[in-house]
CSV table of C-alpha atoms in Angstrom, one decimal:
chain,number,residue,atom,x,y,z
A,220,ASP,CA,-12.9,-22.3,11.2
A,221,THR,CA,-11.9,-20.6,14.4
A,222,GLY,CA,-15.3,-21.3,16.1
A,223,VAL,CA,-16.3,-17.7,16.0
A,224,SER,CA,-19.2,-17.1,13.6
A,225,GLN,CA,-20.4,-13.8,12.1
A,226,ASP,CA,-23.7,-13.2,10.2
A,227,PRO,CA,-24.2,-12.0,7.6
A,228,ARG,CA,-20.9,-12.5,5.5
A,229,HIS,CA,-21.8,-9.7,3.2
A,230,LYS,CA,-24.4,-6.8,3.5
A,231,ILE,CA,-25.2,-4.3,0.9
A,232,THR,CA,-27.4,-1.4,2.0
A,233,LYS,CA,-28.5,2.0,0.8
A,234,ARG,CA,-27.3,5.1,2.7
A,235,GLY,CA,-29.5,6.0,5.5
A,236,GLN,CA,-30.7,2.4,6.3
A,237,ASN,CA,-30.0,0.7,9.5
A,238,VAL,CA,-28.0,-2.6,9.6
A,239,THR,CA,-27.4,-5.1,12.4
A,240,PHE,CA,-24.6,-7.7,12.5
A,241,ARG,CA,-24.3,-10.6,14.7
A,242,CYS,CA,-21.4,-12.4,16.3
A,243,ASP,CA,-21.4,-15.8,18.0
A,244,PRO,CA,-18.1,-16.3,19.9
A,245,ILE,CA,-16.7,-19.6,21.1
A,246,SER,CA,-19.1,-20.5,24.0
A,247,GLU,CA,-16.5,-20.5,26.9
A,248,HIS,CA,-15.1,-17.0,25.8
A,249,ASN,CA,-15.9,-14.2,28.2
A,250,ARG,CA,-14.3,-11.4,26.2
A,251,LEU,CA,-15.7,-10.2,22.9
A,252,TYR,CA,-14.3,-7.6,20.6
A,253,TRP,CA,-15.6,-5.7,17.6
A,254,TYR,CA,-13.2,-4.2,15.1
A,255,ARG,CA,-13.5,-2.4,11.8
A,256,GLN,CA,-11.1,-2.9,8.9
A,257,THR,CA,-10.8,-0.9,5.7
A,258,LEU,CA,-8.9,-2.0,2.7
A,259,GLY,CA,-5.1,-1.9,3.3
A,260,GLN,CA,-5.5,-1.1,7.0
A,261,GLY,CA,-5.2,-3.2,10.1
A,262,PRO,CA,-8.3,-3.8,12.3
A,263,GLU,CA,-9.3,-0.7,14.3
A,264,PHE,CA,-10.8,-1.3,17.8
A,265,LEU,CA,-14.4,-0.4,18.2
A,266,THR,CA,-15.6,-1.9,21.5
A,267,TYR,CA,-15.3,-4.9,23.7
A,268,PHE,CA,-17.4,-6.8,26.3
A,269,GLN,CA,-16.5,-8.8,29.3
A,270,ASN,CA,-19.5,-11.0,29.6
A,271,GLU,CA,-22.5,-8.8,29.1
A,272,ALA,CA,-20.7,-5.6,30.2
A,273,GLN,CA,-19.5,-3.2,27.6
A,274,LEU,CA,-16.3,-2.1,29.1
A,275,GLU,CA,-14.7,0.2,26.5
A,276,LYS,CA,-15.8,2.1,23.4
A,277,SER,CA,-13.5,3.6,20.9
A,278,ARG,CA,-13.9,7.3,19.8
A,279,LEU,CA,-14.5,5.8,16.4
A,280,LEU,CA,-17.9,4.5,17.7
A,281,SER,CA,-20.2,7.4,16.9
A,282,ASP,CA,-23.7,7.8,18.3
A,283,ARG,CA,-25.0,5.9,15.2
A,284,PHE,CA,-23.2,2.7,16.4
A,285,SER,CA,-24.4,0.6,19.2
A,286,ALA,CA,-23.4,-2.9,20.4
A,287,GLU,CA,-25.0,-5.3,22.8
A,288,ARG,CA,-24.2,-8.6,24.4
A,289,PRO,CA,-27.4,-9.1,26.4
A,290,LYS,CA,-26.7,-12.5,27.9
A,291,GLY,CA,-22.9,-12.6,27.7
A,292,SER,CA,-23.0,-14.9,24.7
A,293,PHE,CA,-23.7,-13.6,21.3
A,294,SER,CA,-23.3,-9.9,20.4
A,295,THR,CA,-24.9,-7.5,17.9
A,296,LEU,CA,-23.5,-4.4,16.3
A,297,GLU,CA,-26.0,-2.0,14.9
A,298,ILE,CA,-25.3,0.9,12.7
A,299,GLN,CA,-28.1,3.4,12.3
A,300,ARG,CA,-28.5,5.8,9.3
A,301,THR,CA,-25.5,4.3,7.5
A,302,GLU,CA,-23.2,6.5,5.6
A,303,GLN,CA,-20.8,5.6,2.7
A,304,GLY,CA,-17.9,6.0,5.1
A,305,ASP,CA,-19.3,3.0,7.1
A,306,SER,CA,-18.3,0.6,4.3
A,307,ALA,CA,-15.7,-1.7,5.8
A,308,MET,CA,-15.2,-5.2,7.1
A,309,TYR,CA,-16.6,-5.6,10.6
A,310,LEU,CA,-14.6,-8.3,12.5
A,311,CYS,CA,-15.6,-9.9,15.8
A,312,ALA,CA,-13.1,-11.7,18.0
A,313,SER,CA,-13.3,-13.5,21.3
A,314,SER,CA,-10.9,-14.8,23.9
A,315,PHE,CA,-10.8,-17.4,26.7
A,316,PRO,CA,-11.2,-16.3,30.2
A,317,TRP,CA,-8.0,-18.0,31.3
A,318,ASP,CA,-6.0,-16.9,28.4
A,319,ASN,CA,-7.2,-13.4,27.6
A,320,GLU,CA,-4.3,-12.8,25.3
A,321,LYS,CA,-5.2,-15.1,22.4
A,322,LEU,CA,-7.8,-13.8,20.1
A,323,PHE,CA,-10.0,-15.9,17.9
A,324,PHE,CA,-11.5,-14.0,14.9
A,325,GLY,CA,-14.7,-14.6,12.9
A,326,SER,CA,-14.6,-14.3,9.2
A,327,GLY,CA,-16.2,-10.7,9.3
A,328,THR,CA,-19.1,-9.1,7.8
A,329,GLN,CA,-18.3,-7.0,4.7
A,330,LEU,CA,-20.6,-4.0,4.6
A,331,SER,CA,-21.1,-1.9,1.5
A,332,VAL,CA,-23.1,1.2,1.7
A,333,LEU,CA,-24.3,2.6,-1.6
B,33,LYS,CA,1.3,8.0,14.8
B,34,ASN,CA,0.3,4.5,14.9
B,35,GLU,CA,1.1,2.5,18.0
B,36,VAL,CA,2.2,-0.4,15.8
B,37,GLU,CA,4.4,0.0,12.7
B,38,GLN,CA,5.2,-2.8,10.2
B,39,SER,CA,7.6,-3.0,7.4
B,40,PRO,CA,7.7,-3.7,4.6
B,41,GLN,CA,4.1,-2.9,3.5
B,42,ASN,CA,4.4,-5.1,0.5
B,43,LEU,CA,6.8,-8.0,-0.2
B,44,THR,CA,7.2,-10.2,-3.2
B,45,ALA,CA,9.5,-13.2,-3.0
B,46,GLN,CA,10.5,-16.2,-5.1
B,47,GLU,CA,9.5,-19.6,-3.8
B,48,GLY,CA,12.1,-20.9,-1.4
B,49,GLU,CA,13.4,-17.5,-0.2
B,50,PHE,CA,13.8,-16.6,3.5
B,51,ILE,CA,11.4,-13.8,4.4
B,52,THR,CA,11.5,-11.3,7.3
B,53,ILE,CA,8.7,-9.0,8.4
B,54,ASN,CA,9.4,-6.4,11.0
B,55,CYS,CA,7.1,-4.8,13.7
B,56,SER,CA,7.9,-1.9,16.0
B,57,TYR,CA,5.6,-0.7,18.7
B,58,SER,CA,5.5,2.4,21.0
B,59,VAL,CA,3.3,1.3,23.9
B,60,GLY,CA,4.0,-0.9,26.9
B,61,ILE,CA,2.7,-4.4,26.1
B,62,SER,CA,1.8,-7.6,27.8
B,63,ALA,CA,1.9,-9.6,24.6
B,64,LEU,CA,2.6,-9.4,20.9
B,65,HIS,CA,0.7,-11.4,18.3
B,66,TRP,CA,1.4,-12.3,14.7
B,67,LEU,CA,-1.7,-12.8,12.7
B,68,GLN,CA,-2.2,-14.1,9.2
B,69,GLN,CA,-5.1,-12.8,7.0
B,70,HIS,CA,-6.1,-14.4,3.8
B,71,PRO,CA,-8.3,-12.8,1.0
B,72,GLY,CA,-11.9,-12.8,2.2
B,73,GLY,CA,-11.0,-11.6,5.7
B,74,GLY,CA,-10.3,-14.7,7.8
B,75,ILE,CA,-7.7,-14.0,10.4
B,76,VAL,CA,-5.7,-16.7,12.1
B,77,SER,CA,-3.5,-16.2,15.1
B,78,LEU,CA,0.0,-17.6,14.3
B,79,PHE,CA,2.0,-16.6,17.5
B,80,MET,CA,1.6,-15.0,20.8
B,81,LEU,CA,4.9,-13.7,22.3
B,82,SER,CA,5.9,-12.0,25.5
B,83,SER,CA,9.6,-12.7,25.3
B,84,GLY,CA,12.2,-14.6,23.3
B,85,LYS,CA,11.4,-16.7,20.3
B,86,LYS,CA,8.8,-19.2,19.1
B,87,LYS,CA,8.9,-21.6,16.2
B,88,HIS,CA,6.1,-23.3,14.4
B,89,GLY,CA,7.1,-25.3,11.3
B,90,ARG,CA,8.7,-22.9,8.9
B,91,LEU,CA,7.6,-19.9,10.9
B,92,ILE,CA,9.8,-18.2,13.5
B,93,ALA,CA,8.8,-15.2,15.7
B,94,THR,CA,11.1,-13.2,17.9
B,95,ILE,CA,10.6,-10.3,20.2
B,96,ASN,CA,13.0,-7.8,21.9
B,97,ILE,CA,11.1,-6.2,24.7
B,98,GLN,CA,13.8,-3.6,25.3
B,99,GLU,CA,13.9,-2.5,21.7
B,100,LYS,CA,10.1,-2.8,21.3
B,101,HIS,CA,10.6,-4.8,18.1
B,102,SER,CA,9.4,-8.1,16.8
B,103,SER,CA,10.2,-10.0,13.6
B,104,LEU,CA,8.4,-12.8,11.8
B,105,HIS,CA,10.6,-15.1,9.7
B,106,ILE,CA,9.4,-17.6,7.1
B,107,THR,CA,11.9,-20.1,5.9
B,108,ALA,CA,11.7,-21.9,2.6
B,109,SER,CA,8.7,-19.7,1.5
B,110,HIS,CA,5.9,-21.2,-0.5
B,111,PRO,CA,3.1,-19.8,-2.6
B,112,ARG,CA,0.6,-20.8,0.0
B,113,ASP,CA,2.3,-18.4,2.5
B,114,SER,CA,0.9,-15.6,0.3
B,115,ALA,CA,-1.3,-13.6,2.7
B,116,VAL,CA,-1.3,-10.4,4.8
B,117,TYR,CA,0.7,-10.7,8.0
B,118,ILE,CA,-0.4,-8.4,10.8
B,119,CYS,CA,1.4,-7.5,14.0
B,120,ALA,CA,-0.8,-6.7,17.0
B,121,VAL,CA,0.1,-5.8,20.6
B,122,ARG,CA,-2.0,-6.0,23.7
B,123,SER,CA,-1.7,-3.0,25.9
B,124,SER,CA,-4.0,-2.4,28.9
B,125,ASN,CA,-7.3,-3.9,27.7
B,126,GLN,CA,-6.9,-3.1,24.1
B,127,PHE,CA,-5.3,-4.6,21.0
B,128,TYR,CA,-3.4,-2.4,18.6
B,129,PHE,CA,-2.9,-3.5,15.1
B,130,GLY,CA,-0.3,-2.7,12.4
B,131,THR,CA,-1.5,-2.1,8.9
B,132,GLY,CA,-0.1,-5.4,7.7
B,133,THR,CA,2.5,-6.7,5.3
B,134,SER,CA,1.1,-8.2,2.1
B,135,LEU,CA,3.3,-11.1,1.1
B,136,THR,CA,3.2,-12.7,-2.3
B,137,VAL,CA,5.4,-15.7,-3.0
B,138,ILE,CA,5.9,-16.5,-6.6
B,139,PRO,CA,6.3,-20.1,-7.8
């Protein structure tokens, strides 16, 4: 257990539905990252926050994706009007402010869009 | 072209064998990470390197900054080492990941 928790672990939804995932980082971490991973691939960067500010978004993050970190603690990732291509593992990671290099990953949320 | 390339993609070894996984990258980096991912998704950070060599138990990681290359070695491999090993580099404010090396160690 790395101390980063994600909820839910698994989500099955029908195409067109909205889904929301939550990530609770280690409490002292100021950086929080979201990644997407499909089978046989490494994680792909989606977005990251420093405290409550969303500093960078990948081109992969279409208008249907939105992420928030309202109080600089937990974060949510919402996907609107889900498509089958959104099926993937969504990983959250966070890092210490004095050691921004080391990432601690959550166990991920596996999304299946039917 | 991916910023991080790993080889081999898949590796099967007999218990006790010495294993090497390679990682090459094409961007300027501040650090390189070796990660281990078990079935079910959990990712654990094994090493963070910016130069030289690090050792932890049976695992050894090396990096050559000039050649933009790193290797992860596992000595006396064991079936519990079976996992996907991912190389990741930190460049600017992003991490770039390789596609991983799937290792299976057979008893």
